[in-house]
């Protein structure tokens, strides 16, 4: 046995949530160490020792430091006993297909969703200037990615990615990315997501398959969502934007 | 049925796959998809890869795209591939995955974006985007620093301190090779500060010869054509005192 597993995370970070849900669901014994991005803890010398690239999530398992959430999910699937095969199948072909969607994710769904949410809600909440041009470009990538999910990745007999009947680490990673859209204004979120019926169904299925841990790990995001909703109603009522935006945690 | 590799040697990830297959003696058929002629948009190729990108492979009834997934698949599915390319050891494998993941939005995004928006766009009939080039350069420079100072730390001369190359070395070096298309001054300005990176590129090239240079031939030929045009344009400007557009074709 390699010794204790430490997971360095911020629950406002999409890939962190995927790791936490995976560990809890699979009964992996670990310690959750909070790295508060909004307070710049990721830039501390202590955390830089764990991950010189200063990003969450990161893990420490015995002698191994590891970062990049897909590498972590794949590692956990392989290094711990008793993890059901469907998470990261040993079959070379099925695994390859999952690897391809994990790869696709970075420059597509992740890039589009993260930049869009940062430039419309999460960035301004911590005083960053709005960048409508960046938001518009990110939205294009996001919509294109949703379309690919709807029409290609969710094709097949099962309800999960690649037509699978059971979720894999890819489902967990991508769904946790999409839940970040919860902080958007309701109309905006509806406009973006509602055309994609399969995607909406798949998010629900993934949630169901991983509850109660899914809900538990998303609690902080839901609280942030509520705060933003209240702020938006206050602004709508008063007709002016407050000059002192007290916002929620930032993105990594 | 033989492995089919759909590739354009002008594509960085395509080159990584081709070199990997040749170095490991894998029996395969290379099918050329000419990006400059938009062949990736044909209905035939769309049936192979609905995302219309190279590289893609077909192995029996199984199609696959995304070069990292392909490299991992080939390393795992074909016998005789030496362990150092994609180690069986779970921890070492995980570290290689981390570099491969990091690559997408860092070196790949920076290098490809920079070369596209400074050199390649006109050749593909696309407009040059100075703003995009500046952004890409920031990402590229930062990525090269990360490779120099973090990924190349350790005893060996390969990524993650390895003594032999892995699929991560091949993927990232093929990406950096695209910078060969920049003019000499630009190329030296960008790569010059990174000594370890330069040594690593040379080591990787050496470890995979003669296939590395053979697969990069198309790129070297284009580089030559571009540099001749650049010097003849410079001559023309000197003689006539007038600056004209670079008329270039693939």
mmCIF file of C-alpha atoms in Angstrom, chain A:
data_model
loop_
_atom_site.group_PDB
_atom_site.id
_atom_site.type_symbol
_atom_site.label_atom_id
_atom_site.label_comp_id
_atom_site.label_asym_id
_atom_site.label_seq_id
_atom_site.Cartn_x
_atom_site.Cartn_y
_atom_site.Cartn_z
ATOM 1 C CA UNK A 1 0.000 0.000 0.000
ATOM 2 C CA UNK A 2 1.314 3.383 -0.891
ATOM 3 C CA UNK A 3 0.116 5.284 2.130
ATOM 4 C CA UNK A 4 -2.361 8.057 2.595
ATOM 5 C CA UNK A 5 -3.965 9.968 -0.236
ATOM 6 C CA UNK A 6 -4.199 13.749 0.093
ATOM 7 C CA UNK A 7 -6.417 15.644 -2.331
ATOM 8 C CA UNK A 8 -5.754 19.371 -2.690
ATOM 9 C CA UNK A 9 -8.976 20.920 -3.897
ATOM 10 C CA UNK A 10 -11.361 23.833 -4.063
ATOM 11 C CA UNK A 11 -14.979 22.727 -4.523
ATOM 12 C CA UNK A 12 -15.651 25.741 -6.743
ATOM 13 C CA UNK A 13 -13.311 24.119 -9.272
ATOM 14 C CA UNK A 14 -14.977 21.809 -11.746
ATOM 15 C CA UNK A 15 -12.191 19.222 -12.019
ATOM 16 C CA UNK A 16 -11.828 19.183 -8.213
ATOM 17 C CA UNK A 17 -15.449 18.182 -7.835
ATOM 18 C CA UNK A 18 -14.982 15.302 -10.258
ATOM 19 C CA UNK A 19 -12.103 13.930 -8.175
ATOM 20 C CA UNK A 20 -13.958 14.297 -4.873
ATOM 21 C CA UNK A 21 -17.121 12.620 -6.153
ATOM 22 C CA UNK A 22 -15.058 9.788 -7.629
ATOM 23 C CA UNK A 23 -13.197 9.159 -4.384
ATOM 24 C CA UNK A 24 -16.282 9.249 -2.185
ATOM 25 C CA UNK A 25 -18.312 7.067 -4.526
ATOM 26 C CA UNK A 26 -15.595 4.448 -4.682
ATOM 27 C CA UNK A 27 -14.892 4.433 -0.964
ATOM 28 C CA UNK A 28 -11.329 5.658 -1.408
ATOM 29 C CA UNK A 29 -9.799 6.726 1.876
ATOM 30 C CA UNK A 30 -8.389 10.230 1.527
ATOM 31 C CA UNK A 31 -7.951 13.581 3.186
ATOM 32 C CA UNK A 32 -9.458 16.628 1.520
ATOM 33 C CA UNK A 33 -7.196 19.644 1.878
ATOM 34 C CA UNK A 34 -8.842 22.882 0.924
ATOM 35 C CA UNK A 35 -6.870 25.241 -1.309
ATOM 36 C CA UNK A 36 -8.924 28.447 -1.434
ATOM 37 C CA UNK A 37 -8.394 29.912 -4.908
ATOM 38 C CA UNK A 38 -10.259 33.117 -4.066
ATOM 39 C CA UNK A 39 -7.718 33.711 -1.298
ATOM 40 C CA UNK A 40 -4.829 32.779 -3.637
ATOM 41 C CA UNK A 41 -3.810 29.797 -1.522
ATOM 42 C CA UNK A 42 -2.747 28.055 -4.715
ATOM 43 C CA UNK A 43 0.103 30.548 -4.966
ATOM 44 C CA UNK A 44 1.482 29.766 -1.487
ATOM 45 C CA UNK A 45 4.969 28.215 -1.178
ATOM 46 C CA UNK A 46 3.442 25.191 0.598
ATOM 47 C CA UNK A 47 1.090 24.438 -2.237
ATOM 48 C CA UNK A 48 3.720 25.192 -4.886
ATOM 49 C CA UNK A 49 5.700 22.303 -3.360
ATOM 50 C CA UNK A 50 2.776 20.011 -4.045
ATOM 51 C CA UNK A 51 2.177 21.390 -7.559
ATOM 52 C CA UNK A 52 4.759 23.713 -9.115
ATOM 53 C CA UNK A 53 2.138 24.699 -11.709
ATOM 54 C CA UNK A 54 0.012 26.065 -8.839
ATOM 55 C CA UNK A 55 -3.268 24.549 -9.928
ATOM 56 C CA UNK A 56 -5.971 22.475 -8.347
ATOM 57 C CA UNK A 57 -6.757 19.642 -8.217
ATOM 58 C CA UNK A 58 -3.529 17.969 -7.158
ATOM 59 C CA UNK A 59 -2.918 14.811 -5.164
ATOM 60 C CA UNK A 60 -0.161 13.441 -2.987
ATOM 61 C CA UNK A 61 -0.105 9.667 -2.665
ATOM 62 C CA UNK A 62 2.965 8.315 -0.919
ATOM 63 C CA UNK A 63 5.831 9.590 -3.063
ATOM 64 C CA UNK A 64 3.696 10.587 -5.978
ATOM 65 C CA UNK A 65 2.573 14.167 -6.576
ATOM 66 C CA UNK A 66 0.161 14.366 -9.435
ATOM 67 C CA UNK A 67 -1.897 17.083 -11.058
ATOM 68 C CA UNK A 68 -4.191 17.359 -14.109
ATOM 69 C CA UNK A 69 -7.578 15.909 -13.201
ATOM 70 C CA UNK A 70 -7.773 13.361 -16.006
ATOM 71 C CA UNK A 71 -4.393 11.934 -15.074
ATOM 72 C CA UNK A 72 -5.573 11.804 -11.453
ATOM 73 C CA UNK A 73 -8.859 10.065 -12.285
ATOM 74 C CA UNK A 74 -7.078 7.501 -14.467
ATOM 75 C CA UNK A 75 -4.470 6.933 -11.761
ATOM 76 C CA UNK A 76 -7.043 6.465 -8.993
ATOM 77 C CA UNK A 77 -8.965 3.994 -11.165
ATOM 78 C CA UNK A 78 -5.823 1.916 -11.586
ATOM 79 C CA UNK A 79 -4.107 2.307 -8.228
ATOM 80 C CA UNK A 80 -6.966 1.476 -5.872
ATOM 81 C CA UNK A 81 -8.568 -1.954 -5.567
ATOM 82 C CA UNK A 82 -12.282 -2.551 -6.013
ATOM 83 C CA UNK A 83 -12.996 0.240 -8.501
ATOM 84 C CA UNK A 84 -15.648 -0.965 -10.940
ATOM 85 C CA UNK A 85 -14.314 -1.436 -14.458
ATOM 86 C CA UNK A 86 -16.803 0.918 -16.107
ATOM 87 C CA UNK A 87 -15.054 3.974 -14.669
ATOM 88 C CA UNK A 88 -11.902 3.401 -16.773
ATOM 89 C CA UNK A 89 -12.229 0.049 -18.557
ATOM 90 C CA UNK A 90 -9.223 -2.214 -18.898
ATOM 91 C CA UNK A 91 -10.389 -3.164 -22.379
ATOM 92 C CA UNK A 92 -7.927 -1.366 -24.665
ATOM 93 C CA UNK A 93 -10.504 -0.223 -27.187
ATOM 94 C CA UNK A 94 -13.086 1.060 -24.708
ATOM 95 C CA UNK A 95 -10.339 2.799 -22.790
ATOM 96 C CA UNK A 96 -9.056 4.415 -25.982
ATOM 97 C CA UNK A 97 -12.488 5.847 -26.719
ATOM 98 C CA UNK A 98 -12.706 7.302 -23.223
ATOM 99 C CA UNK A 99 -9.206 8.746 -23.606
ATOM 100 C CA UNK A 100 -10.267 10.428 -26.829
ATOM 101 C CA UNK A 101 -13.147 12.253 -25.208
ATOM 102 C CA UNK A 102 -11.010 13.218 -22.206
ATOM 103 C CA UNK A 103 -8.509 14.700 -24.694
ATOM 104 C CA UNK A 104 -11.190 16.449 -26.746
ATOM 105 C CA UNK A 105 -12.572 18.042 -23.595
ATOM 106 C CA UNK A 106 -9.619 20.379 -22.903
ATOM 107 C CA UNK A 107 -9.849 22.567 -25.986
ATOM 108 C CA UNK A 108 -13.577 22.233 -26.409
ATOM 109 C CA UNK A 109 -16.065 21.950 -23.562
ATOM 110 C CA UNK A 110 -13.561 22.959 -20.875
ATOM 111 C CA UNK A 111 -12.202 25.905 -22.851
ATOM 112 C CA UNK A 112 -15.632 27.161 -23.938
ATOM 113 C CA UNK A 113 -17.482 26.730 -20.645
ATOM 114 C CA UNK A 114 -14.705 27.942 -18.340
ATOM 115 C CA UNK A 115 -13.913 31.111 -20.292
ATOM 116 C CA UNK A 116 -17.590 31.919 -20.823
ATOM 117 C CA UNK A 117 -18.487 31.600 -17.131
ATOM 118 C CA UNK A 118 -15.352 33.483 -16.042
ATOM 119 C CA UNK A 119 -15.999 36.366 -18.417
ATOM 120 C CA UNK A 120 -19.692 36.746 -17.635
ATOM 121 C CA UNK A 121 -20.058 35.979 -13.939
ATOM 122 C CA UNK A 122 -17.115 34.668 -11.935
ATOM 123 C CA UNK A 123 -14.470 37.107 -13.138
ATOM 124 C CA UNK A 124 -16.523 40.282 -12.570
ATOM 125 C CA UNK A 125 -17.466 38.909 -9.138
ATOM 126 C CA UNK A 126 -13.838 39.291 -8.074
ATOM 127 C CA UNK A 127 -13.366 42.632 -9.736
ATOM 128 C CA UNK A 128 -12.027 41.509 -13.109
ATOM 129 C CA UNK A 129 -13.215 43.613 -16.043
ATOM 130 C CA UNK A 130 -15.836 42.091 -18.299
ATOM 131 C CA UNK A 131 -14.507 40.967 -21.652
ATOM 132 C CA UNK A 132 -17.466 40.662 -24.004
ATOM 133 C CA UNK A 133 -15.255 39.707 -26.918
ATOM 134 C CA UNK A 134 -13.709 36.805 -25.031
ATOM 135 C CA UNK A 135 -17.153 35.800 -23.780
ATOM 136 C CA UNK A 136 -18.570 35.814 -27.312
ATOM 137 C CA UNK A 137 -15.713 33.686 -28.636
ATOM 138 C CA UNK A 138 -15.972 31.283 -25.719
ATOM 139 C CA UNK A 139 -19.699 30.982 -26.252
ATOM 140 C CA UNK A 140 -19.125 29.840 -29.824
ATOM 141 C CA UNK A 141 -16.791 27.101 -28.607
ATOM 142 C CA UNK A 142 -19.214 26.147 -25.840
ATOM 143 C CA UNK A 143 -22.194 25.845 -28.193
ATOM 144 C CA UNK A 144 -20.168 23.876 -30.701
ATOM 145 C CA UNK A 145 -19.058 21.522 -27.923
ATOM 146 C CA UNK A 146 -22.622 21.039 -26.684
ATOM 147 C CA UNK A 147 -23.667 20.231 -30.221
ATOM 148 C CA UNK A 148 -20.909 17.620 -30.520
ATOM 149 C CA UNK A 149 -21.995 16.076 -27.233
ATOM 150 C CA UNK A 150 -25.627 15.998 -28.338
ATOM 151 C CA UNK A 151 -25.004 14.610 -31.802
ATOM 152 C CA UNK A 152 -21.864 12.522 -31.562
ATOM 153 C CA UNK A 153 -20.600 11.711 -28.086
ATOM 154 C CA UNK A 154 -24.035 10.788 -26.724
ATOM 155 C CA UNK A 155 -24.895 8.530 -29.665
ATOM 156 C CA UNK A 156 -25.535 4.911 -28.842
ATOM 157 C CA UNK A 157 -27.699 2.640 -26.777
ATOM 158 C CA UNK A 158 -26.721 3.655 -23.269
ATOM 159 C CA UNK A 159 -27.354 6.936 -21.500
ATOM 160 C CA UNK A 160 -23.728 7.844 -20.915
ATOM 161 C CA UNK A 161 -20.942 9.054 -23.186
ATOM 162 C CA UNK A 162 -19.956 6.768 -26.043
ATOM 163 C CA UNK A 163 -23.264 4.936 -25.700
ATOM 164 C CA UNK A 164 -22.208 3.318 -22.448
ATOM 165 C CA UNK A 165 -24.664 1.905 -19.935
ATOM 166 C CA UNK A 166 -22.542 2.978 -17.002
ATOM 167 C CA UNK A 167 -20.678 6.220 -16.305
ATOM 168 C CA UNK A 168 -16.944 6.544 -16.836
ATOM 169 C CA UNK A 169 -14.468 9.134 -15.574
ATOM 170 C CA UNK A 170 -15.251 11.062 -18.757
ATOM 171 C CA UNK A 171 -18.908 11.464 -17.761
ATOM 172 C CA UNK A 172 -17.885 12.722 -14.328
ATOM 173 C CA UNK A 173 -15.326 15.172 -15.682
ATOM 174 C CA UNK A 174 -17.545 16.671 -18.375
ATOM 175 C CA UNK A 175 -20.704 16.887 -16.262
ATOM 176 C CA UNK A 176 -18.824 18.663 -13.461
ATOM 177 C CA UNK A 177 -17.687 21.171 -16.083
ATOM 178 C CA UNK A 178 -21.262 21.785 -17.198
ATOM 179 C CA UNK A 179 -22.624 22.271 -13.683
ATOM 180 C CA UNK A 180 -20.498 25.446 -13.484
ATOM 181 C CA UNK A 181 -23.084 27.003 -15.800
ATOM 182 C CA UNK A 182 -25.451 27.047 -12.785
ATOM 183 C CA UNK A 183 -23.989 30.408 -11.749
ATOM 184 C CA UNK A 184 -25.120 32.055 -14.957
ATOM 185 C CA UNK A 185 -28.214 34.185 -15.166
ATOM 186 C CA UNK A 186 -31.241 31.846 -15.576
ATOM 187 C CA UNK A 187 -32.194 33.112 -18.994
ATOM 188 C CA UNK A 188 -28.650 32.889 -20.253
ATOM 189 C CA UNK A 189 -28.255 29.346 -18.983
ATOM 190 C CA UNK A 190 -31.610 28.330 -20.423
ATOM 191 C CA UNK A 191 -30.736 29.827 -23.783
ATOM 192 C CA UNK A 192 -27.456 27.956 -23.909
ATOM 193 C CA UNK A 193 -28.501 24.543 -22.603
ATOM 194 C CA UNK A 194 -32.161 24.037 -23.461
ATOM 195 C CA UNK A 195 -31.691 23.047 -27.130
ATOM 196 C CA UNK A 196 -29.632 20.055 -26.014
ATOM 197 C CA UNK A 197 -32.133 17.513 -24.694
ATOM 198 C CA UNK A 198 -29.787 14.535 -24.615
ATOM 199 C CA UNK A 199 -27.171 16.589 -22.790
ATOM 200 C CA UNK A 200 -29.702 17.664 -20.178
ATOM 201 C CA UNK A 201 -30.837 14.058 -19.687
ATOM 202 C CA UNK A 202 -27.255 12.878 -19.401
ATOM 203 C CA UNK A 203 -26.418 15.456 -16.731
ATOM 204 C CA UNK A 204 -29.364 14.167 -14.690
ATOM 205 C CA UNK A 205 -28.363 10.533 -15.213
ATOM 206 C CA UNK A 206 -24.828 11.237 -14.068
ATOM 207 C CA UNK A 207 -26.104 13.071 -11.035
ATOM 208 C CA UNK A 208 -28.394 10.144 -10.168
ATOM 209 C CA UNK A 209 -25.619 7.606 -10.656
ATOM 210 C CA UNK A 210 -23.291 9.452 -8.282
ATOM 211 C CA UNK A 211 -25.619 10.795 -5.587
ATOM 212 C CA UNK A 212 -25.538 11.640 -2.734
ATOM 213 C CA UNK A 213 -21.912 12.623 -3.321
ATOM 214 C CA UNK A 214 -22.718 14.659 -6.411
ATOM 215 C CA UNK A 215 -25.068 16.929 -4.480
ATOM 216 C CA UNK A 216 -22.725 17.117 -1.514
ATOM 217 C CA UNK A 217 -19.744 18.245 -3.601
ATOM 218 C CA UNK A 218 -21.856 20.780 -5.463
ATOM 219 C CA UNK A 219 -23.264 22.433 -2.351
ATOM 220 C CA UNK A 220 -20.816 25.296 -2.409
ATOM 221 C CA UNK A 221 -21.596 25.971 -6.077
ATOM 222 C CA UNK A 222 -25.339 26.038 -5.378
ATOM 223 C CA UNK A 223 -24.761 28.539 -2.552
ATOM 224 C CA UNK A 224 -22.725 30.708 -4.926
ATOM 225 C CA UNK A 225 -25.523 30.439 -7.497
ATOM 226 C CA UNK A 226 -28.039 31.693 -4.933
ATOM 227 C CA UNK A 227 -25.821 34.621 -4.009
ATOM 228 C CA UNK A 228 -25.453 35.647 -7.642
ATOM 229 C CA UNK A 229 -29.212 35.349 -8.167
ATOM 230 C CA UNK A 230 -29.844 37.608 -5.189
ATOM 231 C CA UNK A 231 -27.301 40.126 -6.439
ATOM 232 C CA UNK A 232 -28.915 40.146 -9.871
ATOM 233 C CA UNK A 233 -32.390 40.751 -8.380
ATOM 234 C CA UNK A 234 -31.066 43.542 -6.185
ATOM 235 C CA UNK A 235 -29.463 45.180 -9.222
ATOM 236 C CA UNK A 236 -32.645 44.722 -11.241
ATOM 237 C CA UNK A 237 -34.717 46.303 -8.455
ATOM 238 C CA UNK A 238 -32.433 49.214 -7.760
ATOM 239 C CA UNK A 239 -31.705 49.779 -11.442
ATOM 240 C CA UNK A 240 -28.003 50.297 -10.774
ATOM 241 C CA UNK A 241 -25.000 48.081 -10.273
ATOM 242 C CA UNK A 242 -23.343 48.232 -6.901
ATOM 243 C CA UNK A 243 -19.780 49.506 -7.007
ATOM 244 C CA UNK A 244 -18.697 47.013 -4.393
ATOM 245 C CA UNK A 245 -19.140 43.586 -5.886
ATOM 246 C CA UNK A 246 -18.637 40.984 -3.166
ATOM 247 C CA UNK A 247 -18.380 37.916 -5.182
ATOM 248 C CA UNK A 248 -17.705 34.260 -4.730
ATOM 249 C CA UNK A 249 -14.648 32.139 -5.341
ATOM 250 C CA UNK A 250 -12.688 32.588 -8.486
ATOM 251 C CA UNK A 251 -11.753 30.040 -11.053
ATOM 252 C CA UNK A 252 -8.422 28.386 -11.171
#
